[in-house]
Short mmCIF file of C-alpha atoms in Angstrom, two decimals:
data_model
loop_
_atom_site.label_atom_id
_atom_site.label_comp_id
_atom_site.label_asym_id
_atom_site.label_seq_id
_atom_site.Cartn_x
_atom_site.Cartn_y
_atom_site.Cartn_z
CA MET A 73 -122.68 80.35 -79.03
CA LYS A 74 -120.47 78.78 -76.42
CA ARG A 75 -117.74 81.22 -77.34
CA ALA A 76 -120.10 84.21 -76.86
CA VAL A 77 -121.24 82.88 -73.46
CA LEU A 78 -117.67 82.41 -72.36
CA LEU A 79 -116.76 85.93 -73.49
CA ALA A 80 -119.73 87.38 -71.62
CA LEU A 81 -118.91 85.41 -68.50
CA GLY A 82 -115.26 86.47 -68.68
CA THR A 83 -116.27 90.10 -69.08
CA ALA A 84 -118.58 89.87 -66.09
CA LEU A 85 -115.90 88.28 -63.92
CA CYS A 86 -113.37 90.92 -64.93
CA THR A 87 -115.69 93.87 -64.36
CA ALA A 88 -117.29 92.62 -61.15
CA PRO A 89 -114.43 93.62 -58.86
CA LEU A 90 -114.40 97.10 -60.43
CA ALA A 91 -118.11 97.48 -59.82
CA LEU A 92 -117.84 96.27 -56.24
CA ALA A 93 -114.73 98.32 -55.37
CA PRO A 94 -116.51 101.61 -54.67
CA ALA A 95 -118.96 99.93 -52.30
CA PHE A 96 -116.09 98.60 -50.19
CA ALA A 97 -113.90 101.72 -50.60
CA GLN A 98 -116.42 104.28 -49.36
CA PRO A 99 -116.51 103.14 -45.69
CA ALA A 100 -112.72 102.79 -45.70
CA LYS A 101 -112.29 106.37 -46.98
CA ALA A 102 -114.78 107.70 -44.46
CA ALA A 103 -113.01 105.91 -41.62
CA ALA A 104 -109.65 107.25 -42.79
CA ALA A 105 -111.03 110.80 -42.95
CA LYS A 106 -112.34 110.59 -39.40
CA ALA A 107 -109.27 108.95 -37.90
CA PRO A 108 -107.22 111.57 -36.01
CA TYR A 109 -103.62 112.08 -36.99
CA LYS A 110 -101.22 109.99 -34.93
CA ALA A 111 -97.88 111.63 -34.35
CA PRO A 112 -94.78 109.49 -34.93
CA ARG A 113 -92.82 108.47 -31.84
CA THR A 114 -89.28 109.25 -30.83
CA ALA A 115 -86.84 106.47 -29.98
CA PHE A 116 -87.85 106.92 -26.32
CA GLY A 117 -91.58 106.77 -26.99
CA GLN A 118 -92.69 110.43 -26.89
CA PRO A 119 -94.83 111.99 -29.64
CA ASP A 120 -92.29 113.50 -32.02
CA LEU A 121 -92.50 117.31 -32.12
CA MET A 122 -88.91 117.73 -33.26
CA GLY A 123 -87.85 119.74 -36.26
CA PHE A 124 -87.66 123.27 -37.61
CA TRP A 125 -90.89 125.26 -37.43
CA SER A 126 -92.19 128.76 -38.20
CA ASN A 127 -95.15 130.80 -36.94
CA SER A 128 -94.86 133.69 -39.41
CA THR A 129 -98.30 134.84 -40.53
CA LEU A 130 -100.37 137.75 -41.80
CA THR A 131 -102.90 137.14 -39.03
CA PRO A 132 -102.45 139.69 -36.22
CA MET A 133 -102.38 138.86 -32.54
CA THR A 134 -105.53 140.93 -31.92
CA ARG A 135 -108.45 141.20 -34.31
CA ARG A 136 -108.89 144.19 -36.59
CA ALA A 137 -112.00 146.26 -35.90
CA GLU A 138 -113.61 145.53 -39.28
CA HIS A 139 -113.85 141.82 -38.44
CA GLY A 140 -115.87 142.42 -35.28
CA THR A 141 -116.66 139.13 -33.54
CA ARG A 142 -115.81 136.95 -36.56
CA ALA A 143 -113.03 134.56 -35.67
CA VAL A 144 -112.98 133.06 -39.17
CA LEU A 145 -112.32 135.04 -42.36
CA THR A 146 -114.03 134.48 -45.68
CA GLU A 147 -111.95 133.05 -48.51
CA GLU A 148 -112.35 136.34 -50.36
CA GLU A 149 -110.89 138.23 -47.40
CA VAL A 150 -108.02 135.76 -47.29
CA ARG A 151 -107.37 136.24 -51.00
CA LYS A 152 -107.25 140.03 -50.63
CA MET A 153 -104.92 139.92 -47.61
CA GLU A 154 -102.52 137.50 -49.24
CA GLN A 155 -102.54 139.39 -52.55
CA ALA A 156 -101.84 142.65 -50.69
CA ALA A 157 -98.76 140.99 -49.18
CA VAL A 158 -97.57 139.98 -52.65
CA ASP A 159 -98.10 143.53 -53.93
CA GLU A 160 -96.32 144.95 -50.91
CA VAL A 161 -93.22 142.83 -51.57
CA GLU A 162 -93.20 143.69 -55.27
CA GLU A 163 -93.50 147.41 -54.63
CA GLY A 164 -91.12 147.44 -51.68
CA ASN A 165 -88.42 145.60 -53.62
CA LYS A 166 -88.14 148.13 -56.44
CA PRO A 167 -84.53 149.33 -56.87
CA THR A 168 -83.41 152.17 -54.65
CA ASP A 169 -82.08 155.27 -56.39
CA PRO A 170 -78.28 155.13 -55.89
CA ASN A 171 -78.19 158.93 -55.92
CA ALA A 172 -80.84 159.29 -53.24
CA PRO A 173 -79.87 161.42 -50.20
CA ALA A 174 -78.93 159.86 -46.87
CA GLU A 175 -82.35 160.67 -45.45
CA ALA A 176 -84.87 157.85 -45.60
CA PRO A 177 -86.54 157.94 -49.05
CA ALA A 178 -90.24 158.36 -49.49
CA ARG A 179 -91.96 155.07 -48.73
CA PRO A 180 -94.16 153.19 -51.14
CA ALA A 181 -97.86 153.81 -50.67
CA ASN A 182 -98.42 150.16 -49.81
CA THR A 183 -96.49 150.11 -46.52
CA ARG A 184 -97.77 148.69 -43.27
CA PRO A 185 -97.94 151.16 -40.35
CA GLU A 186 -95.52 149.08 -38.28
CA PHE A 187 -92.94 149.14 -41.09
CA ALA A 188 -93.39 152.88 -41.55
CA ALA A 189 -92.79 153.35 -37.81
CA ALA A 190 -89.40 151.65 -38.24
CA GLY A 191 -88.16 154.75 -40.07
CA GLY A 192 -84.73 154.07 -41.51
CA ASP A 193 -84.34 150.88 -39.49
CA VAL A 194 -84.89 147.41 -40.89
CA GLY A 195 -88.38 147.56 -42.30
CA GLY A 196 -88.07 151.24 -43.14
CA TYR A 197 -86.43 150.42 -46.47
CA ASN A 198 -86.09 147.61 -49.03
CA ARG A 199 -88.91 145.22 -48.22
CA GLY A 200 -86.74 142.25 -49.18
CA TRP A 201 -85.04 142.30 -45.78
CA LEU A 202 -88.30 141.33 -44.12
CA ASP A 203 -90.17 138.04 -43.77
CA PRO A 204 -93.25 138.75 -41.66
CA GLY A 205 -95.35 136.05 -43.28
CA HIS A 206 -97.26 135.79 -46.52
CA SER A 207 -100.34 133.76 -45.61
CA VAL A 208 -103.27 133.92 -43.22
CA MET A 209 -103.05 131.61 -40.20
CA ARG A 210 -105.25 128.55 -40.50
CA VAL A 211 -106.25 126.47 -37.50
CA ARG A 212 -107.92 123.16 -38.31
CA GLY A 213 -108.22 124.54 -41.82
CA GLU A 214 -110.07 127.71 -40.77
CA PRO A 215 -108.52 131.07 -41.76
CA ARG A 216 -108.36 133.04 -38.52
CA SER A 217 -108.80 136.78 -38.02
CA SER A 218 -106.66 136.85 -34.85
CA LEU A 219 -104.39 134.62 -32.81
CA ILE A 220 -106.20 135.56 -29.60
CA THR A 221 -109.45 133.60 -29.25
CA THR A 222 -111.50 135.83 -26.96
CA ALA A 223 -114.98 136.64 -28.26
CA ASN A 224 -113.89 139.98 -29.74
CA GLY A 225 -110.32 138.94 -30.46
CA GLN A 226 -108.98 141.52 -28.02
CA VAL A 227 -107.13 141.36 -24.71
CA PRO A 228 -109.74 141.35 -21.91
CA PRO A 229 -110.12 144.48 -19.78
CA ARG A 230 -107.79 144.71 -16.83
CA LYS A 231 -109.14 144.74 -13.31
CA GLN A 232 -109.73 148.15 -11.84
CA GLY A 233 -106.67 149.11 -9.84
CA ALA A 234 -104.46 146.39 -11.36
CA ALA A 235 -100.81 147.38 -11.33
CA GLY A 236 -99.28 148.56 -14.59
CA ALA A 237 -96.43 146.95 -16.49
CA GLY A 238 -94.04 148.14 -13.80
CA GLY A 239 -90.74 147.62 -15.50
CA ARG A 240 -88.82 147.83 -18.72
CA GLY A 241 -90.15 145.05 -20.88
CA ALA A 242 -88.36 143.32 -23.71
CA GLY A 243 -89.74 145.93 -26.09
CA GLY A 244 -89.21 148.92 -23.81
CA GLY A 245 -86.39 151.41 -23.63
CA MET A 246 -87.94 154.16 -25.74
CA GLY A 247 -87.15 157.54 -24.22
CA SER A 248 -84.65 156.14 -21.70
CA PHE A 249 -81.10 157.26 -22.43
CA ASP A 250 -79.26 157.39 -19.10
CA HIS A 251 -77.29 154.16 -19.52
CA PRO A 252 -77.37 150.89 -21.55
CA GLU A 253 -79.33 148.95 -18.92
CA LEU A 254 -82.31 151.22 -19.53
CA ARG A 255 -82.49 150.28 -23.18
CA SER A 256 -84.62 147.34 -24.29
CA LEU A 257 -83.42 143.76 -23.88
CA GLY A 258 -83.74 143.18 -27.62
CA GLU A 259 -81.71 146.27 -28.47
CA ARG A 260 -79.00 145.06 -26.11
CA CYS A 261 -79.02 141.61 -27.74
CA VAL A 262 -79.95 139.94 -24.46
CA ILE A 263 -83.15 138.36 -25.82
CA GLY A 264 -85.16 138.95 -28.96
CA PHE A 265 -87.64 141.78 -29.35
CA GLY A 266 -91.33 141.00 -29.46
CA ARG A 267 -92.49 137.77 -27.86
CA ASN A 268 -90.98 135.12 -30.12
CA ALA A 269 -89.72 133.12 -27.14
CA GLY A 270 -92.56 134.08 -24.82
CA PRO A 271 -94.24 132.59 -23.03
CA PRO A 272 -96.73 132.93 -24.62
CA MET A 273 -94.99 132.72 -28.01
CA PHE A 274 -95.97 135.08 -30.84
CA PRO A 275 -94.52 136.02 -34.22
CA ASN A 276 -92.91 139.46 -34.10
CA GLY A 277 -94.33 140.68 -37.42
CA PHE A 278 -90.95 141.47 -39.00
CA TYR A 279 -88.65 138.46 -39.51
CA ASN A 280 -86.87 135.44 -37.98
CA ASN A 281 -90.04 133.81 -36.64
CA ASN A 282 -88.39 130.41 -36.64
CA TYR A 283 -87.85 127.65 -34.08
CA HIS A 284 -86.01 124.38 -33.56
CA ILE A 285 -87.54 121.84 -31.17
CA VAL A 286 -85.35 119.12 -29.67
CA GLN A 287 -86.58 116.41 -27.26
CA SER A 288 -84.96 114.09 -24.74
CA PRO A 289 -86.54 111.78 -22.16
CA ASP A 290 -86.14 114.48 -19.48
CA ALA A 291 -86.46 117.81 -21.29
CA VAL A 292 -87.70 119.66 -24.34
CA VAL A 293 -85.64 122.56 -25.68
CA ILE A 294 -87.09 125.19 -28.00
CA THR A 295 -84.37 127.19 -29.73
CA VAL A 296 -85.74 130.54 -30.88
CA GLU A 297 -83.96 132.13 -33.84
CA MET A 298 -84.84 135.60 -32.62
CA ASN A 299 -82.51 136.05 -30.67
CA HIS A 300 -80.61 132.74 -30.31
CA ASP A 301 -82.71 132.07 -27.20
CA ALA A 302 -83.22 128.58 -25.77
CA ARG A 303 -86.24 127.70 -23.67
CA VAL A 304 -85.51 124.64 -21.54
CA ILE A 305 -88.62 122.76 -20.37
CA ARG A 306 -87.99 120.22 -17.61
CA LEU A 307 -90.30 117.21 -17.93
CA ASN A 308 -92.14 115.69 -14.96
CA SER A 309 -90.53 118.17 -12.60
CA LYS A 310 -91.67 120.77 -10.07
CA HIS A 311 -91.46 124.54 -10.07
CA ARG A 312 -88.67 126.19 -8.16
CA THR A 313 -89.66 127.37 -4.68
CA ASP A 314 -87.56 130.55 -4.49
CA ASP A 315 -88.30 133.87 -6.19
CA VAL A 316 -85.48 133.70 -8.72
CA ARG A 317 -86.92 134.70 -12.09
CA PRO A 318 -84.82 133.58 -15.07
CA TYR A 319 -85.45 134.84 -18.57
CA PHE A 320 -88.53 133.07 -20.04
CA GLY A 321 -89.55 132.02 -16.52
CA ASP A 322 -89.48 128.57 -14.96
CA SER A 323 -91.05 126.03 -17.33
CA ILE A 324 -92.05 122.48 -16.48
CA GLY A 325 -93.83 120.05 -18.79
CA TRP A 326 -95.65 116.75 -18.98
CA TRP A 327 -97.44 114.67 -21.60
CA GLU A 328 -101.21 114.34 -21.77
CA GLY A 329 -101.66 111.76 -24.51
CA ASP A 330 -100.05 113.24 -27.63
CA THR A 331 -99.99 116.77 -26.20
CA LEU A 332 -97.03 118.37 -24.47
CA VAL A 333 -98.36 120.60 -21.70
CA VAL A 334 -95.98 123.33 -20.48
CA GLU A 335 -96.62 125.45 -17.40
CA THR A 336 -94.48 128.54 -16.77
CA THR A 337 -94.27 130.72 -13.67
CA HIS A 338 -91.51 132.93 -12.17
CA ILE A 339 -91.60 135.24 -15.19
CA PRO A 340 -89.25 138.22 -14.72
CA GLN A 341 -90.50 141.78 -14.58
CA SER A 342 -88.52 142.64 -17.69
CA GLN A 343 -90.68 140.16 -19.63
CA ALA A 344 -94.05 141.29 -18.35
CA PHE A 345 -96.92 140.24 -20.62
CA MET A 346 -99.66 142.84 -21.01
CA GLY A 347 -98.63 144.28 -17.64
CA SER A 348 -98.64 140.91 -15.87
CA TRP A 349 -95.58 139.12 -14.51
CA LYS A 350 -95.40 138.59 -10.74
CA ASN A 351 -98.47 136.33 -10.49
CA LEU A 352 -98.60 135.31 -14.13
CA LYS A 353 -98.97 131.64 -15.06
CA VAL A 354 -98.83 130.65 -18.71
CA THR A 355 -100.00 127.20 -19.84
CA GLU A 356 -99.04 126.09 -23.34
CA ARG A 357 -100.08 123.00 -25.27
CA PHE A 358 -98.11 121.60 -28.23
CA THR A 359 -99.81 118.91 -30.36
CA ARG A 360 -98.64 117.45 -33.65
CA VAL A 361 -101.82 117.45 -35.73
CA GLY A 362 -100.32 116.63 -39.11
CA LYS A 363 -97.10 115.85 -40.87
CA ASP A 364 -96.62 119.56 -41.49
CA ARG A 365 -98.71 121.15 -38.69
CA LEU A 366 -97.97 121.69 -35.01
CA HIS A 367 -100.90 123.07 -33.05
CA TYR A 368 -100.05 125.60 -30.32
CA ALA A 369 -102.51 126.84 -27.70
CA PHE A 370 -101.85 129.09 -24.74
CA LYS A 371 -103.70 130.29 -21.67
CA VAL A 372 -102.64 133.20 -19.46
CA ASP A 373 -103.83 133.46 -15.89
CA ASP A 374 -103.22 136.26 -13.40
CA PRO A 375 -106.09 136.82 -10.93
CA THR A 376 -104.59 140.16 -9.90
CA VAL A 377 -104.84 141.53 -13.46
CA TRP A 378 -107.76 139.77 -15.22
CA ASP A 379 -111.06 138.41 -13.94
CA ALA A 380 -110.59 135.12 -15.78
CA ALA A 381 -107.96 133.22 -17.73
CA TRP A 382 -107.87 133.79 -21.50
CA GLY A 383 -105.73 132.72 -24.44
CA GLY A 384 -105.39 131.86 -28.09
CA GLU A 385 -104.11 129.37 -30.63
CA TYR A 386 -102.37 128.95 -33.95
CA GLU A 387 -100.46 126.30 -35.91
CA PHE A 388 -96.75 126.17 -36.68
CA SER A 389 -95.76 125.16 -40.21
CA PRO A 390 -92.47 123.57 -41.29
CA LEU A 391 -89.52 125.87 -41.89
CA ASN A 392 -88.06 125.35 -45.33
CA GLY A 393 -84.48 125.12 -44.12
CA GLN A 394 -82.74 125.26 -40.78
CA ILE A 395 -81.85 127.84 -38.16
CA PHE A 396 -78.41 129.42 -38.15
CA GLU A 397 -76.99 131.62 -35.41
CA TYR A 398 -78.74 134.94 -35.15
CA ALA A 399 -75.75 137.30 -35.06
CA CYS A 400 -77.06 140.15 -32.95
CA HIS A 401 -74.26 142.69 -32.56
CA GLU A 402 -73.78 143.20 -28.86
CA GLY A 403 -72.55 146.71 -28.10
CA ASN A 404 -73.39 147.69 -31.67
CA TYR A 405 -72.98 151.12 -33.20
CA ALA A 406 -76.68 151.87 -32.90
CA LEU A 407 -76.62 151.57 -29.11
CA GLU A 408 -73.43 153.63 -28.88
CA GLY A 409 -74.91 156.25 -31.18
CA ILE A 410 -78.17 156.47 -29.20
CA LEU A 411 -76.35 157.14 -25.94
CA ALA A 412 -73.77 159.46 -27.53
CA GLY A 413 -76.57 161.43 -29.17
CA ALA A 414 -78.32 161.82 -25.84
CA ARG A 415 -75.10 163.12 -24.22
CA HIS A 416 -74.65 165.61 -27.07
CA GLN A 417 -78.20 166.90 -26.64
CA GLU A 418 -77.64 167.30 -22.90
CA LYS A 419 -74.51 169.37 -23.57
CA GLU A 420 -76.40 171.58 -26.00
CA GLN A 421 -79.22 172.09 -23.49
CA ALA A 422 -76.78 172.86 -20.68
CA ALA A 423 -74.90 175.35 -22.87
CA ALA A 424 -78.14 177.07 -23.82
CA LYS A 425 -79.09 177.46 -20.17
CA ALA A 426 -75.65 178.78 -19.22
CA ALA A 427 -75.41 181.32 -22.05
CA PRO A 428 -76.06 184.91 -20.89
CA ALA A 429 -79.24 186.41 -22.16
CA ALA A 430 -78.74 188.74 -25.12
CA PRO A 431 -79.16 192.40 -24.12
CA ALA A 432 -82.40 193.98 -25.21
CA ARG A 433 -82.05 196.34 -28.16
CA LYS A 434 -82.96 199.98 -27.67
CA GLY A 435 -85.50 201.42 -30.02
CA GLY A 436 -84.23 203.78 -32.73
CA ALA A 437 -85.32 205.69 -35.76
CA ASP A 438 -84.63 202.74 -37.98
CA ASP A 439 -86.54 200.23 -35.77
#
């Protein structure tokens, strides 16, 4: 009897902690779930944003019409978009016929319009050369339909009478063949095409959407793979007072808690954003929200172009690797060929104008 009592008592003592554990664990788990992520600190006390990051994504900058005013996609929509990307890669990577003619081959049916527009350029063949992103952008876990966060996911209407782009932007140059300086900055290997470096910063939809962030007590440098650009952000400084407009503008930054706030003005005309540059002010906010997530938000403000400031957000994810030099070929054969082709066409047109008109034939019995 004593032995049975002792066994029962021992069993109770052994199982009691197990029974009580959930009661104590529940509040601890709830508290942990609610506690915001705390970014690690650098040796000089700043929140650590450093590392290699990527913003490649299937989510477009502006919302597709079928999503209307829905900022968040359904999981079924996400599944379809991400599966379509897998199918696109599989189809686009099928072997090319080695006996195919020099002309661009017929494209697979599952080709994005922007890739089709590339023709025989990168993106116009062999999908394996591209890395535009394979997943929908999630912000705070929500799958987003656009990077822009206006109500309809579109750029707001411009003010009536607002000046146009007024200049050759980083993506311009189409139809301008007089001399190299009229071609786009990206084509000339001055800066990357698209708005990878910004500000504001966007993925270009093709490849090389990768970044390296380095911090010091006095500055933050964002190295942009496309096209080996470096944005230097001076901390706790003031904007320049002249009208010199360096590439990527004049960026100053400061810390608000764990968030790096960056304000950029003096943006050059060649980097106009949606037609705005002279009075454009871009405010960006970088916040480490997880071990593998860096939240990015931007606001653009130009009272001469839009009635109110507007913006968007997304989250960087870690780059699986590091950035190497982007070897853009300055003075490459493509640029030489474009200009040489234009000169040849001009000669042909001039010769056609100078050629005497063929005499009119007289009618005859055989006519």
